[in-house]
CSV table of C-alpha atoms and ligand atoms in Angstrom, one decimal:
chain,number,residue,atom,x,y,z
A,1,MET,CA,-30.6,-46.2,50.6
A,2,ASP,CA,-28.0,-48.1,48.9
A,3,PHE,CA,-24.4,-45.7,49.2
A,4,LYS,CA,-23.0,-45.8,46.6
A,5,LYS,CA,-26.8,-44.2,44.9
A,6,GLU,CA,-26.5,-41.7,47.7
A,7,VAL,CA,-23.6,-40.3,46.7
A,8,GLN,CA,-24.2,-40.5,43.2
A,9,ASP,CA,-27.8,-38.6,43.3
A,10,ARG,CA,-25.3,-35.8,45.7
A,11,VAL,CA,-23.5,-35.6,43.2
A,12,ASP,CA,-26.2,-34.7,40.9
A,13,GLU,CA,-28.5,-33.0,42.8
A,14,ASN,CA,-24.4,-30.9,43.7
A,15,GLY,CA,-24.9,-30.3,39.7
A,16,ARG,CA,-27.1,-28.1,39.8
A,17,ASN,CA,-26.7,-26.3,43.2
A,18,ALA,CA,-26.3,-22.6,41.4
A,19,PRO,CA,-24.9,-21.0,44.4
A,20,LEU,CA,-22.1,-24.0,44.6
A,21,LYS,CA,-21.1,-23.8,41.0
A,22,ALA,CA,-21.4,-19.9,41.1
A,23,ALA,CA,-18.6,-20.4,44.1
A,24,ALA,CA,-16.6,-23.3,42.5
A,25,HIS,CA,-16.8,-21.2,39.7
A,26,ALA,CA,-15.6,-18.3,41.3
A,27,PHE,CA,-12.4,-19.9,43.0
A,28,MET,CA,-11.2,-20.8,39.8
A,29,LYS,CA,-11.0,-18.2,38.7
A,30,GLU,CA,-9.3,-15.6,41.6
A,31,SER,CA,-7.3,-19.1,41.5
A,32,VAL,CA,-5.4,-18.7,37.9
A,33,ALA,CA,-2.9,-15.3,38.6
A,34,PRO,CA,-1.7,-16.7,41.6
A,35,LYS,CA,-1.0,-20.2,40.0
A,36,TYR,CA,-2.6,-22.2,42.8
A,37,SER,CA,-1.6,-24.7,41.1
A,38,TYR,CA,1.5,-24.6,41.3
A,39,ASN,CA,2.2,-25.3,45.3
A,40,PHE,CA,1.9,-28.8,45.5
A,41,SER,CA,3.7,-31.9,44.8
A,42,TRP,CA,3.7,-35.9,44.4
A,43,MET,CA,5.9,-38.2,46.4
A,44,GLY,CA,8.4,-35.3,46.2
A,45,ARG,CA,8.2,-34.0,42.2
A,46,PRO,CA,5.9,-31.2,41.6
A,47,ILE,CA,2.4,-31.2,40.3
A,48,ILE,CA,1.1,-28.6,38.5
A,49,GLN,CA,-3.2,-29.2,39.1
A,50,TYR,CA,-5.5,-29.4,41.3
A,51,PRO,CA,-6.0,-31.1,44.3
A,52,GLN,CA,-9.6,-31.8,43.0
A,53,ASP,CA,-8.1,-33.6,40.1
A,54,MET,CA,-5.4,-35.2,41.4
A,55,VAL,CA,-8.2,-37.9,43.4
A,56,ALA,CA,-10.6,-38.0,40.2
A,57,MET,CA,-7.0,-39.2,38.6
A,58,GLN,CA,-6.7,-42.0,41.9
A,59,GLU,CA,-10.1,-43.4,41.5
A,60,ILE,CA,-9.7,-43.5,37.4
A,61,ILE,CA,-6.8,-45.0,38.0
A,62,TRP,CA,-7.8,-47.6,40.8
A,63,THR,CA,-11.4,-48.7,38.9
A,64,VAL,CA,-10.1,-49.1,35.5
A,65,LYS,CA,-6.9,-51.2,35.8
A,66,PRO,CA,-5.1,-49.7,33.0
A,67,ASP,CA,-1.8,-52.0,32.5
A,68,LEU,CA,-0.3,-47.8,30.4
A,69,ILE,CA,-1.4,-44.3,31.2
A,70,ILE,CA,0.1,-42.2,28.0
A,71,GLU,CA,0.6,-39.0,29.6
A,72,THR,CA,1.3,-35.5,26.8
A,73,GLY,CA,3.2,-32.6,29.2
A,74,ILE,CA,5.5,-34.2,31.8
A,75,ALA,CA,6.9,-31.1,33.0
A,76,HIS,CA,8.6,-31.8,36.9
A,77,GLY,CA,7.2,-34.9,36.6
A,78,GLY,CA,4.6,-35.0,39.8
A,79,SER,CA,2.1,-35.7,37.2
A,80,LEU,CA,4.0,-39.4,35.9
A,81,ILE,CA,5.0,-39.9,39.6
A,82,LEU,CA,0.9,-40.4,40.1
A,83,SER,CA,0.0,-42.2,37.9
A,84,ALA,CA,3.1,-44.9,38.6
A,85,SER,CA,2.6,-44.6,41.7
A,86,MET,CA,-1.0,-45.9,42.1
A,87,LEU,CA,-0.4,-48.1,39.1
A,88,GLU,CA,2.4,-49.8,41.4
A,89,LEU,CA,-0.6,-49.8,44.2
A,90,ASN,CA,-3.0,-51.6,42.0
A,91,ALA,CA,-0.4,-53.5,41.6
A,92,THR,CA,0.1,-54.9,45.5
A,93,CYS,CA,-4.3,-55.2,44.4
A,94,GLY,CA,-4.7,-57.2,42.2
A,95,GLY,CA,-4.0,-55.0,38.6
A,96,PRO,CA,-1.7,-55.8,36.7
A,97,GLU,CA,2.0,-56.3,37.4
A,98,GLU,CA,4.1,-54.6,34.4
A,99,ALA,CA,1.8,-51.4,34.6
A,100,GLN,CA,2.8,-48.2,32.6
A,101,VAL,CA,3.7,-44.1,31.6
A,102,LEU,CA,4.4,-43.2,28.9
A,103,GLY,CA,5.2,-39.9,29.9
A,104,VAL,CA,5.7,-37.2,26.8
A,105,ASP,CA,7.6,-34.1,26.0
A,106,VAL,CA,8.7,-31.4,23.4
A,107,GLU,CA,11.3,-30.7,26.3
A,108,ILE,CA,12.4,-32.6,28.9
A,109,ARG,CA,14.9,-30.2,30.9
A,110,ALA,CA,18.0,-32.4,32.8
A,111,HIS,CA,16.9,-31.9,35.9
A,112,ASN,CA,13.3,-32.7,35.6
A,113,ARG,CA,14.0,-35.9,33.9
A,114,THR,CA,17.3,-37.2,36.4
A,115,ALA,CA,15.2,-37.0,38.8
A,116,ILE,CA,11.8,-38.8,37.6
A,117,GLU,CA,14.9,-41.5,36.9
A,118,ALA,CA,15.6,-40.8,40.5
A,119,HIS,CA,12.5,-42.2,41.7
A,120,PRO,CA,11.0,-44.9,43.6
A,121,MET,CA,8.4,-45.1,41.7
A,122,ALA,CA,10.7,-44.9,38.1
A,123,ARG,CA,10.6,-48.3,37.0
A,124,ARG,CA,7.4,-48.0,35.9
A,125,ILE,CA,8.0,-44.2,34.1
A,126,ALA,CA,9.5,-44.2,30.6
A,127,MET,CA,9.5,-40.5,28.5
A,128,ILE,CA,10.2,-40.1,24.4
A,129,GLU,CA,10.7,-36.7,23.5
A,130,GLY,CA,9.4,-34.2,21.2
A,131,SER,CA,6.2,-32.9,20.6
A,132,SER,CA,3.2,-34.9,20.9
A,133,ILE,CA,2.0,-33.8,17.4
A,134,ALA,CA,4.7,-35.6,15.8
A,135,SER,CA,4.3,-38.6,13.6
A,136,ASP,CA,7.4,-40.4,14.8
A,137,VAL,CA,6.5,-39.4,18.3
A,138,ILE,CA,2.9,-40.9,17.4
A,139,THR,CA,3.9,-43.4,15.6
A,140,GLN,CA,6.5,-44.2,18.7
A,141,VAL,CA,3.2,-44.1,21.4
A,142,THR,CA,0.9,-46.5,19.7
A,143,GLN,CA,2.9,-49.4,19.7
A,144,LYS,CA,3.9,-48.5,22.7
A,145,ALA,CA,0.1,-48.9,23.7
A,146,HIS,CA,-0.3,-52.2,20.6
A,147,GLY,CA,-1.4,-55.2,22.8
A,148,LYS,CA,-3.1,-53.3,25.6
A,149,ALA,CA,-6.2,-54.3,27.3
A,150,ARG,CA,-6.7,-50.9,28.9
A,151,VAL,CA,-4.9,-48.1,28.4
A,152,VAL,CA,-5.4,-44.0,29.7
A,153,VAL,CA,-5.0,-40.9,28.0
A,154,LEU,CA,-3.9,-37.5,29.7
A,155,LEU,CA,-3.0,-34.8,27.7
A,156,ASP,CA,-2.3,-31.7,30.2
A,157,SER,CA,0.6,-30.5,27.0
A,158,ASN,CA,0.3,-27.0,24.4
A,159,HIS,CA,-3.0,-26.1,24.4
A,160,THR,CA,-3.9,-24.6,21.2
A,161,HIS,CA,-7.2,-25.9,20.0
A,162,ALA,CA,-5.0,-27.1,16.9
A,163,HIS,CA,-2.8,-29.1,19.9
A,164,VAL,CA,-5.2,-30.8,21.3
A,165,LEU,CA,-7.5,-31.2,18.7
A,166,ALA,CA,-4.7,-33.9,16.9
A,167,GLU,CA,-3.7,-35.1,19.9
A,168,LEU,CA,-6.7,-36.5,20.1
A,169,ASN,CA,-7.5,-37.8,16.7
A,170,ALA,CA,-3.9,-39.2,16.8
A,171,TYR,CA,-4.6,-40.9,21.1
A,172,ALA,CA,-8.3,-41.3,21.8
A,173,PRO,CA,-8.2,-44.1,19.8
A,174,LEU,CA,-5.1,-46.0,22.1
A,175,VAL,CA,-8.1,-45.6,24.9
A,176,SER,CA,-10.0,-48.7,25.5
A,177,VAL,CA,-13.7,-49.0,25.9
A,178,GLY,CA,-15.1,-47.8,29.7
A,179,SER,CA,-12.1,-46.5,30.2
A,180,TYR,CA,-11.2,-42.7,30.0
A,181,CYS,CA,-9.3,-39.5,27.9
A,182,VAL,CA,-8.9,-36.2,30.4
A,183,VAL,CA,-7.8,-33.3,28.6
A,184,PHE,CA,-7.1,-30.9,30.9
A,185,ASP,CA,-7.4,-27.4,30.9
A,186,THR,CA,-10.7,-26.8,28.9
A,187,VAL,CA,-11.5,-24.8,32.0
A,188,ILE,CA,-10.1,-21.8,30.4
A,189,GLU,CA,-12.6,-21.0,28.1
A,190,ASP,CA,-14.0,-20.3,30.7
A,191,MET,CA,-12.4,-17.9,32.4
A,192,PRO,CA,-12.4,-14.2,31.4
A,193,ALA,CA,-10.5,-13.3,28.4
A,194,ASN,CA,-7.5,-11.6,29.9
A,195,SER,CA,-6.3,-14.4,31.9
A,196,TYR,CA,-3.7,-15.3,30.0
A,197,PRO,CA,-1.8,-13.2,28.3
A,198,ASP,CA,1.6,-14.5,27.7
A,199,ARG,CA,0.1,-17.5,26.6
A,200,PRO,CA,-1.0,-18.4,22.8
A,201,TRP,CA,-5.1,-19.8,24.4
A,202,GLY,CA,-7.5,-18.7,26.3
A,203,LYS,CA,-11.5,-17.9,25.2
A,204,GLY,CA,-11.7,-19.5,21.6
A,205,ASN,CA,-8.4,-21.2,21.6
A,206,ASN,CA,-8.2,-23.9,23.9
A,207,PRO,CA,-8.6,-27.6,25.1
A,208,LYS,CA,-12.5,-27.0,25.9
A,209,THR,CA,-13.3,-26.0,21.7
A,210,ALA,CA,-10.7,-28.9,20.5
A,211,VAL,CA,-13.4,-31.1,22.4
A,212,HIS,CA,-16.5,-29.6,20.8
A,213,ALA,CA,-15.4,-29.4,18.2
A,214,TRP,CA,-14.3,-33.4,17.9
A,215,LEU,CA,-16.5,-35.3,20.0
A,216,GLY,CA,-19.1,-33.9,17.0
A,217,GLU,CA,-17.7,-36.4,15.2
A,218,HIS,CA,-16.6,-39.6,18.0
A,219,PRO,CA,-19.9,-40.6,19.8
A,220,GLU,CA,-18.1,-43.3,20.7
A,221,TYR,CA,-17.3,-40.9,23.3
A,222,GLU,CA,-19.3,-38.7,25.8
A,223,ILE,CA,-18.6,-36.9,28.7
A,224,ASP,CA,-18.6,-38.0,31.6
A,225,ARG,CA,-20.0,-35.6,33.5
A,226,SER,CA,-20.3,-37.3,36.7
A,227,ILE,CA,-16.7,-36.1,37.2
A,228,GLN,CA,-17.0,-32.5,36.7
A,229,ASP,CA,-20.0,-32.5,38.6
A,230,LYS,CA,-18.8,-33.8,42.2
A,231,LEU,CA,-15.5,-32.1,41.8
A,232,LEU,CA,-17.0,-28.9,41.0
A,233,ILE,CA,-13.3,-27.2,41.6
A,234,THR,CA,-11.6,-28.2,37.8
A,235,VAL,CA,-9.5,-27.6,35.1
A,236,ALA,CA,-11.0,-30.2,33.4
A,237,PRO,CA,-14.8,-29.6,33.0
A,238,ASP,CA,-16.7,-31.2,30.1
A,239,GLY,CA,-12.8,-32.7,29.8
A,240,TYR,CA,-13.4,-36.3,31.2
A,241,LEU,CA,-14.4,-38.0,28.1
A,242,LYS,CA,-15.2,-42.1,28.7
A,243,ARG,CA,-15.3,-44.5,25.5
A,244,ILE,CA,-18.4,-45.4,25.5
A,245,HIS,CA,-17.6,-47.8,22.8
B,1,SAM,C1,1.0,-27.7,32.7
B,1,SAM,S1,2.4,-28.3,32.0
B,1,SAM,C2,2.0,-30.3,32.3
B,1,SAM,C3,2.2,-30.2,33.4
B,1,SAM,C4,2.0,-31.9,33.9
B,1,SAM,N1,1.3,-32.8,33.5
B,1,SAM,C5,1.5,-32.5,35.6
B,1,SAM,O1,0.6,-32.0,36.1
B,1,SAM,O2,2.3,-31.8,36.5
B,1,SAM,C6,2.5,-28.9,30.1
B,1,SAM,C7,4.3,-29.3,29.4
B,1,SAM,O3,3.6,-29.2,28.5
B,1,SAM,C8,4.9,-28.9,27.8
B,1,SAM,N2,4.8,-29.6,26.0
B,1,SAM,C9,4.1,-27.7,25.6
B,1,SAM,N3,4.2,-27.9,24.3
B,1,SAM,C10,4.4,-29.0,24.0
B,1,SAM,C11,3.9,-30.1,22.9
B,1,SAM,N4,3.7,-29.5,21.7
B,1,SAM,N5,4.6,-31.5,23.2
B,1,SAM,C12,4.5,-32.3,24.0
B,1,SAM,N6,4.4,-31.5,25.1
B,1,SAM,C13,4.2,-30.4,24.8
B,1,SAM,C14,5.7,-28.6,28.0
B,1,SAM,O4,7.0,-28.5,27.7
B,1,SAM,C15,5.0,-27.9,29.9
B,1,SAM,O5,6.4,-29.4,30.2
């Protein structure tokens, strides 16, 4: 059998495997409080992600070969560096030479900015400080995306329903057909109600509720379930959105 088909069949089967999915869910549930996702780095910069989602990003960036990746939520910069390093590798393998990452964060701390700007991947990175849903920021990002052939969007900033809905309205239209808008932390909806006591988001008010509300009016997108069925452990169930029209 064709290897790709074999993998897809296995992924589909795993997506229907209740005990396996329950084990993954139990791990997700237990790993939030000990802050499992805060322990990793990419090329020296801390990245707040689960390794499975990092691998999914690698697969998406290699497959789509974007000339622009837009990310909301920079923190220490690890995810910007991950994206930039993949664009660098793509460029050495026939991908776009001048591909760029554009990061947006409401507060880029001085030590993080200095470390990102001093990083070997810095030439591929631009940053905007401001709220991702502020109209002047949206205008700047939209201008930067103008004329780009293949655009990926990653949303990982404020995780309230209202904020993510506004981000989807602003940034999802910039994604090229066949590419992805990834909405991180949709998993908040699947966690017990008291999992984020010091945050404005939680069950009923989070990226997944925003995705489900938004998708109803946006048939140009669909959830790529093959990614979550493959990862099983992911912060983005129903958050890997593929633009199909
Ligand atoms: C979860 S962290 C991002 C992690 C990063 N993407 C990574 O993978 O390492 C969330 C970030 O969103 C930023 N943020 C919060 N509200 C925001 C807003 N309204 N606009 C843009 N960024 C915001 C925070 O300052 C914080 O740095």
